[in-house]
CSV table of C-alpha atoms in Angstrom, one decimal:
chain,number,residue,atom,x,y,z
A,213,UNK,CA,8.4,-18.1,3.7
A,214,UNK,CA,8.7,-16.4,0.3
A,215,UNK,CA,7.1,-13.0,0.0
A,216,UNK,CA,5.1,-11.5,-2.8
A,217,UNK,CA,7.1,-11.8,-6.1
A,218,UNK,CA,6.8,-9.3,-8.9
A,219,UNK,CA,8.4,-9.1,-12.3
A,220,UNK,CA,9.9,-7.2,-14.0
A,221,UNK,CA,11.3,-4.8,-11.4
A,222,UNK,CA,11.7,-2.1,-14.0
A,223,UNK,CA,10.2,-1.5,-17.4
A,224,UNK,CA,10.8,1.3,-19.9
A,225,UNK,CA,8.5,1.5,-23.0
A,226,UNK,CA,7.4,4.0,-25.5
A,227,UNK,CA,3.9,5.3,-25.5
A,228,UNK,CA,1.3,3.3,-27.3
A,229,UNK,CA,3.2,0.1,-26.6
A,230,UNK,CA,1.7,-2.7,-24.5
A,231,UNK,CA,3.2,-3.8,-21.2
A,232,UNK,CA,2.4,-6.6,-18.7
A,233,UNK,CA,3.3,-7.1,-15.1
A,234,UNK,CA,3.3,-10.4,-13.2
A,235,UNK,CA,2.7,-11.1,-9.6
A,236,UNK,CA,2.9,-14.3,-7.5
A,237,UNK,CA,1.3,-13.8,-4.1
A,238,UNK,CA,2.3,-15.5,-0.8
A,239,UNK,CA,1.4,-19.2,-0.9
A,240,UNK,CA,-2.1,-19.8,0.4
A,241,UNK,CA,-3.2,-16.1,0.1
A,242,UNK,CA,-6.6,-16.0,-1.5
A,243,UNK,CA,-6.8,-12.3,-1.9
A,244,UNK,CA,-4.6,-10.4,-4.4
A,245,UNK,CA,-4.5,-6.7,-5.0
A,246,UNK,CA,-3.0,-4.5,-7.6
A,247,UNK,CA,-2.1,-0.9,-6.6
A,248,UNK,CA,-0.6,2.0,-8.6
A,249,UNK,CA,1.7,4.4,-6.8
A,250,UNK,CA,2.5,7.8,-8.4
A,251,UNK,CA,5.6,9.6,-7.4
A,252,UNK,CA,5.3,11.2,-4.0
A,253,UNK,CA,1.9,9.7,-3.4
A,254,UNK,CA,0.5,6.7,-1.6
A,255,UNK,CA,-0.7,3.6,-3.5
A,256,UNK,CA,-4.2,3.6,-5.0
A,257,UNK,CA,-6.1,0.4,-5.5
A,258,UNK,CA,-6.7,-0.8,-9.1
A,259,UNK,CA,-8.3,-4.2,-8.6
A,260,UNK,CA,-8.8,-6.8,-5.9
A,261,UNK,CA,-9.2,-10.6,-6.5
A,262,UNK,CA,-10.8,-13.2,-4.3
A,263,UNK,CA,-9.3,-16.4,-5.7
A,264,UNK,CA,-9.9,-16.0,-9.5
A,265,UNK,CA,-12.8,-13.6,-9.2
A,266,UNK,CA,-12.3,-9.8,-9.5
A,267,UNK,CA,-14.5,-8.5,-6.7
A,268,UNK,CA,-13.5,-4.9,-6.9
A,269,UNK,CA,-12.3,-3.3,-10.1
A,270,UNK,CA,-14.1,0.0,-9.8
A,271,UNK,CA,-10.8,2.0,-10.0
A,272,UNK,CA,-9.4,0.1,-13.0
A,273,UNK,CA,-9.4,2.1,-16.2
A,274,UNK,CA,-11.0,-0.5,-18.3
A,275,UNK,CA,-10.4,1.1,-21.7
A,276,UNK,CA,-6.7,0.3,-21.5
A,277,UNK,CA,-6.1,-1.8,-18.4
A,278,UNK,CA,-6.9,-5.5,-18.0
A,279,UNK,CA,-6.0,-8.1,-15.4
A,280,UNK,CA,-6.4,-11.8,-14.9
A,281,UNK,CA,-5.9,-14.4,-12.2
A,282,UNK,CA,-6.9,-17.5,-14.1
A,283,UNK,CA,-6.0,-20.2,-11.6
A,284,UNK,CA,-6.5,-18.1,-8.5
A,285,UNK,CA,-2.8,-17.9,-7.8
A,286,UNK,CA,-0.5,-15.6,-9.8
A,287,UNK,CA,-1.9,-12.6,-11.7
A,288,UNK,CA,-1.1,-10.5,-14.7
A,289,UNK,CA,-1.9,-6.8,-15.1
A,290,UNK,CA,-1.7,-5.4,-18.6
A,291,UNK,CA,-1.8,-1.9,-20.2
A,292,UNK,CA,-2.5,-1.6,-23.9
A,293,UNK,CA,-1.7,1.0,-25.2
A,294,UNK,CA,0.4,2.7,-22.5
A,295,UNK,CA,0.2,6.5,-22.1
A,296,UNK,CA,2.7,8.9,-20.6
A,297,UNK,CA,0.5,9.3,-17.5
A,298,UNK,CA,0.8,5.6,-16.8
A,299,UNK,CA,4.4,6.0,-15.5
A,300,UNK,CA,4.2,4.9,-11.9
A,301,UNK,CA,5.1,2.0,-9.6
A,302,UNK,CA,2.7,-0.9,-9.9
A,303,UNK,CA,2.4,-2.8,-6.6
A,304,UNK,CA,1.0,-6.2,-6.0
A,305,UNK,CA,-0.2,-7.3,-2.5
A,306,UNK,CA,-1.8,-10.3,-1.0
A,307,UNK,CA,-3.7,-11.3,2.2
A,308,UNK,CA,-5.3,-14.4,3.6
A,309,UNK,CA,-8.5,-15.5,5.2
A,310,UNK,CA,-8.2,-16.2,8.9
A,311,UNK,CA,-10.4,-18.3,11.2
A,312,UNK,CA,-14.0,-19.0,10.1
A,313,UNK,CA,-13.2,-17.5,6.7
A,314,UNK,CA,-12.8,-13.9,8.0
A,315,UNK,CA,-10.5,-11.8,5.9
A,316,UNK,CA,-7.4,-10.8,7.8
A,317,UNK,CA,-6.4,-7.2,7.6
A,318,UNK,CA,-2.7,-7.2,6.9
A,319,UNK,CA,-1.6,-6.9,3.3
A,320,UNK,CA,1.8,-8.0,2.2
A,321,UNK,CA,3.3,-6.1,-0.6
A,322,UNK,CA,5.8,-7.0,-3.3
A,323,UNK,CA,8.7,-4.8,-4.4
A,324,UNK,CA,6.7,-3.3,-7.3
A,325,UNK,CA,7.4,-2.7,-11.0
A,326,UNK,CA,8.5,0.7,-11.9
A,327,UNK,CA,7.1,1.7,-15.3
A,328,UNK,CA,8.5,4.5,-17.3
A,329,UNK,CA,6.6,5.5,-20.5
A,330,UNK,CA,8.5,7.7,-22.9
B,5,UNK,CA,-8.7,9.9,-3.9
B,6,UNK,CA,-6.6,9.9,-0.7
B,7,UNK,CA,-8.5,9.1,2.4
B,8,UNK,CA,-5.8,9.6,4.9
B,9,UNK,CA,-3.5,12.7,5.0
B,10,UNK,CA,-0.2,12.6,6.8
B,11,UNK,CA,1.4,15.5,8.6
B,12,UNK,CA,4.1,16.6,8.3
B,13,UNK,CA,4.9,15.8,4.7
B,14,UNK,CA,8.6,15.7,5.6
B,15,UNK,CA,10.5,15.4,8.8
B,16,UNK,CA,14.2,15.5,9.6
B,17,UNK,CA,15.6,14.6,13.0
B,18,UNK,CA,18.8,13.5,14.6
B,19,UNK,CA,19.5,9.9,15.6
B,20,UNK,CA,18.2,9.2,19.1
B,21,UNK,CA,15.4,11.7,18.9
B,22,UNK,CA,11.7,10.7,18.7
B,23,UNK,CA,9.7,11.1,15.5
B,24,UNK,CA,6.0,11.8,15.5
B,25,UNK,CA,3.8,11.5,12.4
B,26,UNK,CA,0.1,12.3,12.3
B,27,UNK,CA,-2.7,11.0,10.0
B,28,UNK,CA,-6.2,12.3,9.5
B,29,UNK,CA,-9.0,10.6,7.7
B,30,UNK,CA,-12.5,11.4,6.6
B,31,UNK,CA,-14.9,8.4,7.0
B,32,UNK,CA,-15.5,5.7,9.6
B,33,UNK,CA,-13.0,2.9,9.6
B,34,UNK,CA,-12.6,-0.8,10.6
B,35,UNK,CA,-8.9,-0.3,11.3
B,36,UNK,CA,-6.0,2.0,10.5
B,37,UNK,CA,-2.6,0.6,9.5
B,38,UNK,CA,0.9,2.2,9.2
B,39,UNK,CA,3.3,1.1,6.6
B,40,UNK,CA,7.0,1.9,5.9
B,41,UNK,CA,8.5,2.2,2.4
B,42,UNK,CA,12.2,2.5,1.8
B,43,UNK,CA,13.3,4.2,-1.4
B,44,UNK,CA,12.7,1.9,-4.3
B,45,UNK,CA,11.1,-0.8,-2.3
B,46,UNK,CA,7.7,-2.2,-1.5
B,47,UNK,CA,5.6,-1.3,1.6
B,48,UNK,CA,6.3,-3.1,4.9
B,49,UNK,CA,3.4,-3.4,7.3
B,50,UNK,CA,4.3,-1.9,10.7
B,51,UNK,CA,1.2,-2.0,12.9
B,52,UNK,CA,-2.6,-2.2,12.8
B,53,UNK,CA,-5.0,-0.6,15.2
B,54,UNK,CA,-8.6,-1.4,15.2
B,55,UNK,CA,-11.4,1.2,15.5
B,56,UNK,CA,-12.2,0.0,19.1
B,57,UNK,CA,-8.6,0.4,20.2
B,58,UNK,CA,-6.9,3.6,21.4
B,59,UNK,CA,-3.3,2.8,21.7
B,60,UNK,CA,-0.9,0.1,20.5
B,61,UNK,CA,2.8,-0.6,20.9
B,62,UNK,CA,5.2,-2.6,18.9
B,63,UNK,CA,8.9,-2.4,19.9
B,64,UNK,CA,9.9,1.3,19.4
B,65,UNK,CA,6.6,2.1,17.7
B,66,UNK,CA,3.6,3.6,19.4
B,67,UNK,CA,0.3,4.2,17.6
B,68,UNK,CA,-2.7,6.1,18.9
B,69,UNK,CA,-6.1,6.4,17.4
B,70,UNK,CA,-8.8,8.9,18.2
B,71,UNK,CA,-11.9,8.0,16.2
B,72,UNK,CA,-13.8,11.1,17.5
B,73,UNK,CA,-11.2,13.3,15.8
B,74,UNK,CA,-10.6,10.9,12.9
B,75,UNK,CA,-6.9,11.0,13.6
B,76,UNK,CA,-4.0,8.7,14.4
B,77,UNK,CA,-0.3,9.3,15.3
B,78,UNK,CA,2.8,7.1,14.9
B,79,UNK,CA,5.6,7.7,17.4
B,80,UNK,CA,9.0,6.2,16.7
B,81,UNK,CA,11.2,6.4,19.8
B,82,UNK,CA,15.0,6.5,19.9
B,83,UNK,CA,15.2,6.8,16.1
B,84,UNK,CA,18.0,5.3,14.1
B,85,UNK,CA,19.4,6.1,10.7
B,86,UNK,CA,17.8,2.9,9.4
B,87,UNK,CA,14.4,4.4,10.2
B,88,UNK,CA,14.8,6.7,7.2
B,89,UNK,CA,11.9,6.0,4.9
B,90,UNK,CA,8.4,7.1,3.9
B,91,UNK,CA,5.7,6.3,6.3
B,92,UNK,CA,2.1,5.9,5.2
B,93,UNK,CA,-1.2,5.5,7.1
B,94,UNK,CA,-3.8,3.4,5.4
B,95,UNK,CA,-7.4,3.1,6.4
B,96,UNK,CA,-9.7,0.1,5.9
B,97,UNK,CA,-12.9,2.0,5.3
B,98,UNK,CA,-16.1,0.6,6.8
B,99,UNK,CA,-17.7,-0.2,3.4
B,100,UNK,CA,-16.8,-3.9,3.0
B,101,UNK,CA,-14.5,-3.2,0.1
B,102,UNK,CA,-11.5,-4.6,2.1
B,103,UNK,CA,-9.2,-2.3,0.2
B,104,UNK,CA,-6.7,0.0,1.9
B,105,UNK,CA,-6.9,3.8,1.2
B,106,UNK,CA,-3.5,5.3,1.6
B,107,UNK,CA,-2.4,8.9,2.5
B,108,UNK,CA,0.4,10.6,0.7
B,109,UNK,CA,3.0,9.8,3.3
B,110,UNK,CA,5.6,11.4,5.6
B,111,UNK,CA,9.2,11.3,4.4
B,112,UNK,CA,11.4,10.8,7.5
B,113,UNK,CA,15.1,11.5,7.4
B,114,UNK,CA,17.1,10.4,10.4
B,115,UNK,CA,20.5,12.1,10.5
B,116,UNK,CA,23.3,9.9,12.0
């Protein structure tokens, strides 16, 4: 079974430029998460999708960040314009619903996109 | 904000020794999970322990949970050089958000 796929793996841009990250979750996983991980820290949730609906985006800086999951499968996270402080690893994760629609608890992570803003 | 905090921040041991990492958290939880992250890689799920469980085993891993103290420990027995990684605890907080809140991790170095 293929895992969570993310691209690109690395991205270097200058500040004020736009950037986009792509994620394809594990097949059949309804729930998709975007996390940001700063150097030496644990990941922090940016947004969670249930199918195509963003059900938790309270931590997403909406002035410059946007995300979409149009068909409820793959997702794109965008930053426009990027700032120096956005340098981090952006992780995508997915999980599935178990029996009777209950959300299972294990999240499966992709390898991440390491963003460097110069 | 970080819900869980791991202790120690860094740990260096010899191959064959046991490694113990601790995690403390602040609010009530549905479950607590431990993840491993190798340098430059994504996180790998190791083990999940629910709030009504006290101990769980998986291979060389042993996890305990004390909800009265809001703490958990991860024990890796007979460590190997391949266990070198960062280890994170993550809590599924009892708010229905279904999002994990991670600590800042313990960096484990196993010397061959």
